[in-house]
N, CA and C of each residue as an Amber inpcrd file, in Angstrom:
protein
   237
 107.3740000 140.1510000 106.6490000 106.8800000 139.3750000 107.7610000
 105.3650000 139.2120000 107.6740000 104.6810000 140.2390000 107.2140000
 103.2260000 140.1690000 107.1150000 102.8020000 139.1180000 106.0920000
 103.5550000 139.0160000 104.9980000 103.2390000 138.0240000 103.9750000
 103.3840000 136.6190000 104.5330000 104.4350000 136.4030000 105.3170000
 104.6640000 135.0950000 105.9350000 103.5060000 134.7380000 106.8740000
 103.0760000 135.6890000 107.6830000 101.9750000 135.4330000 108.6050000
 100.6760000 135.1630000 107.8490000 100.4740000 135.8740000 106.7440000
  99.2880000 135.6240000 105.9200000  99.3090000 134.2060000 105.3530000
 100.4670000 133.7690000 104.8900000 100.5850000 132.4160000 104.3530000
 100.3600000 131.3660000 105.4370000 100.8750000 131.6120000 106.6350000
 100.6770000 130.6740000 107.7420000  99.2050000 130.6020000 108.1230000
  98.5200000 131.7330000 108.1400000  97.0970000 131.7550000 108.4490000
  96.3030000 131.0350000 107.3670000  96.6700000 131.2280000 106.1210000
  96.0130000 130.5420000 105.0180000  96.2130000 129.0390000 105.1350000
  97.4260000 128.6230000 105.4490000  97.7180000 127.1970000 105.6180000
  96.9000000 126.6050000 106.7650000  96.8130000 127.3320000 107.8640000
  96.0200000 126.8660000 108.9920000  94.5550000 126.7350000 108.5930000
  94.0440000 127.6960000 107.8490000  92.6580000 127.6390000 107.4030000
  92.3890000 126.4570000 106.4980000  93.3140000 126.1650000 105.6060000
  93.1490000 125.0250000 104.7060000  93.1670000 123.7220000 105.4840000
  94.0910000 123.5940000 106.4210000  94.1670000 122.3770000 107.2340000
  92.9000000 122.2250000 108.0750000  92.4450000 123.3010000 108.6970000
  91.2320000 123.2390000 109.5150000  90.0190000 122.8690000 108.6620000
  89.9130000 123.4580000 107.4830000  88.8010000 123.1380000 106.5960000
  88.8580000 121.6740000 106.1490000  90.0410000 121.1860000 105.8830000
  90.2000000 119.7770000 105.5070000  89.7730000 118.8400000 106.6270000
  90.1160000 119.1930000 107.8560000  89.7100000 118.3650000 108.9880000
  88.1920000 118.3870000 109.1810000  87.5750000 119.5280000 108.9650000
  86.1170000 119.6180000 109.0800000  85.4560000 118.7640000 107.9980000
  85.9470000 118.8390000 106.7840000  85.3810000 118.0310000 105.6970000
  85.5680000 116.5500000 105.9910000  86.7390000 116.1640000 106.4790000
  86.9900000 114.7680000 106.8220000  86.0430000 114.2930000 107.9200000
  85.8290000 115.1140000 108.9320000  84.9060000 114.7560000 110.0140000
  83.4830000 114.5960000 109.4810000  83.0650000 115.4800000 108.5810000
  81.7240000 115.3680000 108.0090000  81.5700000 114.1020000 107.1710000
  82.5810000 113.7610000 106.4150000  82.5270000 112.5430000 105.6080000
  82.4600000 111.3150000 106.5090000  83.2910000 111.2770000 107.5470000
  83.2560000 110.1410000 108.4690000  81.9030000 110.0370000 109.1740000
  81.3330000 111.1640000 109.5510000  80.0170000 111.1680000 110.1870000
  78.9610000 110.6340000 109.2260000  79.0180000 111.0520000 107.9720000
  78.0440000 110.5860000 106.9900000  78.1680000 109.0820000 106.7530000
  79.3940000 108.5890000 106.7000000  79.6040000 107.1500000 106.5160000
  79.0680000 106.3850000 107.7250000  79.3760000 106.8660000 108.9330000
  78.8870000 106.2000000 110.1380000  77.3670000 106.2200000 110.1960000
  76.7590000 107.3280000 109.8210000  75.3010000 107.4280000 109.8230000
  74.6870000 106.4660000 108.8080000  75.2940000 106.3780000 107.6490000
  74.8010000 105.4340000 106.6410000  74.9220000 103.9880000 107.0970000
  76.0370000 103.6630000 107.7420000  76.2060000 102.2960000 108.2560000
  75.2000000 101.9990000 109.3560000  74.9470000 102.9820000 110.2070000
  73.9960000 102.7750000 111.2990000  72.5850000 102.5540000 110.7600000
  72.2160000 103.2950000 109.7550000  70.8710000 103.1380000 109.1780000
  70.6940000 101.7860000 108.5210000  71.7700000 101.2310000 107.9840000
  71.6930000  99.9130000 107.3560000  71.9090000  98.7900000 108.3620000
  72.2250000  99.1430000 109.6140000  72.4240000  98.1290000 110.6420000
  73.7670000  97.4370000 110.5670000  74.7470000  98.0660000 109.9380000
  76.0540000  97.4310000 109.7670000  77.1620000  98.1540000 110.5320000
  76.7870000  99.0570000 111.4150000  77.7910000  99.8150000 112.1550000
  78.5930000  98.9110000 113.0860000  77.9430000  97.9820000 113.7460000
  78.6550000  97.0700000 114.6580000  79.6320000  96.1880000 113.8970000
  79.2540000  95.7490000 112.7000000  80.1740000  94.9500000 111.8790000
  81.4000000  95.7700000 111.5050000  81.1800000  97.0260000 111.1360000
  82.3010000  97.8930000 110.7660000  83.2070000  98.1510000 111.9680000
  82.6060000  98.3520000 113.1430000  83.4230000  98.5480000 114.3490000
  84.2590000  97.3200000 114.6500000  83.6360000  96.1570000 114.5240000
  84.3580000  94.9140000 114.8070000  85.5240000  94.7190000 113.8380000
  85.3100000  95.0550000 112.5700000  86.3650000  94.8910000 111.5780000
  87.4640000  95.9490000 111.7080000  87.1020000  97.1500000 112.1560000
  88.0760000  98.2430000 112.2400000  88.8810000  98.2100000 113.5420000
  88.3940000  97.5130000 114.5470000  89.0540000  97.5420000 115.8470000
  90.5180000  97.0900000 115.8030000  90.8770000  95.9750000 115.1290000
  92.2980000  95.5920000 115.0920000  93.1910000  96.6440000 114.4270000
  92.6860000  97.2990000 113.3900000  93.4820000  98.3240000 112.7160000
  93.6910000  99.5350000 113.6230000  92.6550000  99.9080000 114.3650000
  92.7750000 101.0480000 115.2700000  93.7470000 100.7270000 116.4040000
  93.6820000  99.5000000 116.9200000  94.6230000  99.1040000 117.9870000
  96.0670000  99.1250000 117.4750000  96.2820000  98.6130000 116.2630000
  97.6290000  98.6020000 115.6900000  98.1320000 100.0220000 115.4680000
  97.2530000 100.9050000 115.0010000  97.6500000 102.3030000 114.7970000
  97.9840000 102.9610000 116.1310000  97.2340000 102.6430000 117.1680000
  97.5190000 103.1890000 118.4980000  98.8670000 102.7240000 119.0270000
  99.1650000 101.4370000 118.8150000 100.4750000 100.9240000 119.2530000
 101.6060000 101.5820000 118.4750000 101.4220000 101.7640000 117.1660000
 102.4500000 102.4030000 116.3460000 102.6570000 103.8530000 116.7680000
 101.5700000 104.5420000 117.0670000 101.6710000 105.9230000 117.5200000
 102.3850000 105.9990000 118.8650000 102.0860000 105.0670000 119.7600000
 102.7470000 105.0560000 121.0570000 104.2440000 104.8190000 120.9040000
 104.6130000 103.8950000 120.0030000 106.0420000 103.6540000 119.7600000
 106.7090000 104.8900000 119.1850000 106.0060000 105.5680000 118.2970000
 106.5850000 106.7580000 117.6700000 106.7660000 107.8820000 118.6780000
 105.7880000 108.0530000 119.5620000 105.8750000 109.1000000 120.5780000
 107.0110000 108.7980000 121.5430000 107.2170000 107.5240000 121.8540000
 108.2860000 107.1300000 122.7670000 109.6450000 107.1270000 122.0910000
 109.6860000 107.3620000 120.8130000 110.9640000 107.4080000 120.0930000
 111.4400000 106.0430000 119.6670000 110.5430000 105.1070000 119.5180000
 110.9190000 103.7480000 119.1670000 110.9440000 103.4780000 117.6800000
 110.9200000 104.5050000 116.8420000 110.8990000 104.2780000 115.4010000
 112.2530000 103.8050000 114.8950000 113.3290000 104.1520000 115.5790000
 114.6650000 103.7500000 115.1500000 115.0850000 102.4360000 115.7700000
 116.3830000 102.1550000 115.7100000 116.8900000 100.8990000 116.2460000
 117.0430000 100.8980000 117.7450000 116.9940000 102.0430000 118.3880000
 117.2180000 102.1040000 119.8240000 115.9160000 102.1620000 120.6060000
 114.8350000 101.7140000 120.0220000 113.5460000 101.7890000 120.6890000
 113.3070000 100.6360000 121.6380000 112.0820000 100.4990000 122.0690000
 111.6320000  99.4270000 122.9410000 112.3970000  99.3610000 124.2440000
 112.6110000 100.5250000 124.8620000 113.1620000 100.5520000 126.2050000
 114.6660000 100.5580000 126.2970000 115.3470000 100.5430000 125.2000000
 116.8050000 100.5590000 125.2600000 117.2990000 101.9910000 125.3430000
 118.1500000 102.2340000 126.2740000 118.6830000 103.5750000 126.4520000
 119.9910000 103.7480000 125.7280000 120.7640000 104.7080000 126.1870000
 122.0490000 105.0050000 125.5450000 123.0790000 103.9070000 125.7590000
 122.8770000 103.1170000 126.8030000 123.8640000 102.0770000 127.1110000
 123.5760000 100.7660000 126.3940000 122.6560000 100.7680000 125.4280000
 122.3980000  99.5840000 124.6170000 121.4970000  98.5770000 125.2810000
 120.7650000  98.9540000 126.3060000 119.8230000  98.0460000 126.9220000
 120.2980000  97.4430000 128.2290000 121.5030000  97.7620000 128.6630000
 121.9810000  97.2330000 129.9440000 121.3570000  98.0290000 131.0680000
 120.9090000  97.3810000 132.0960000 120.2430000  98.0270000 133.2110000
 121.2590000  98.3300000 134.2550000
């Protein structure tokens, strides 16, 4: 059991370290864009992708990834 817990802690540490590195890279990219005056252009171009990802995440959280999504219940959509 101790070995399993050690592996889980190691996995958590690797994931946390990866997220920190990703955040630092994103911060560096944003800082570089801001210094060049292109941050607003990047925001404008990235906004549709972020909105689409948000909609996809919302569908996934609501369980709409399968064929019974978009508000249809067990009765096939009859109210």
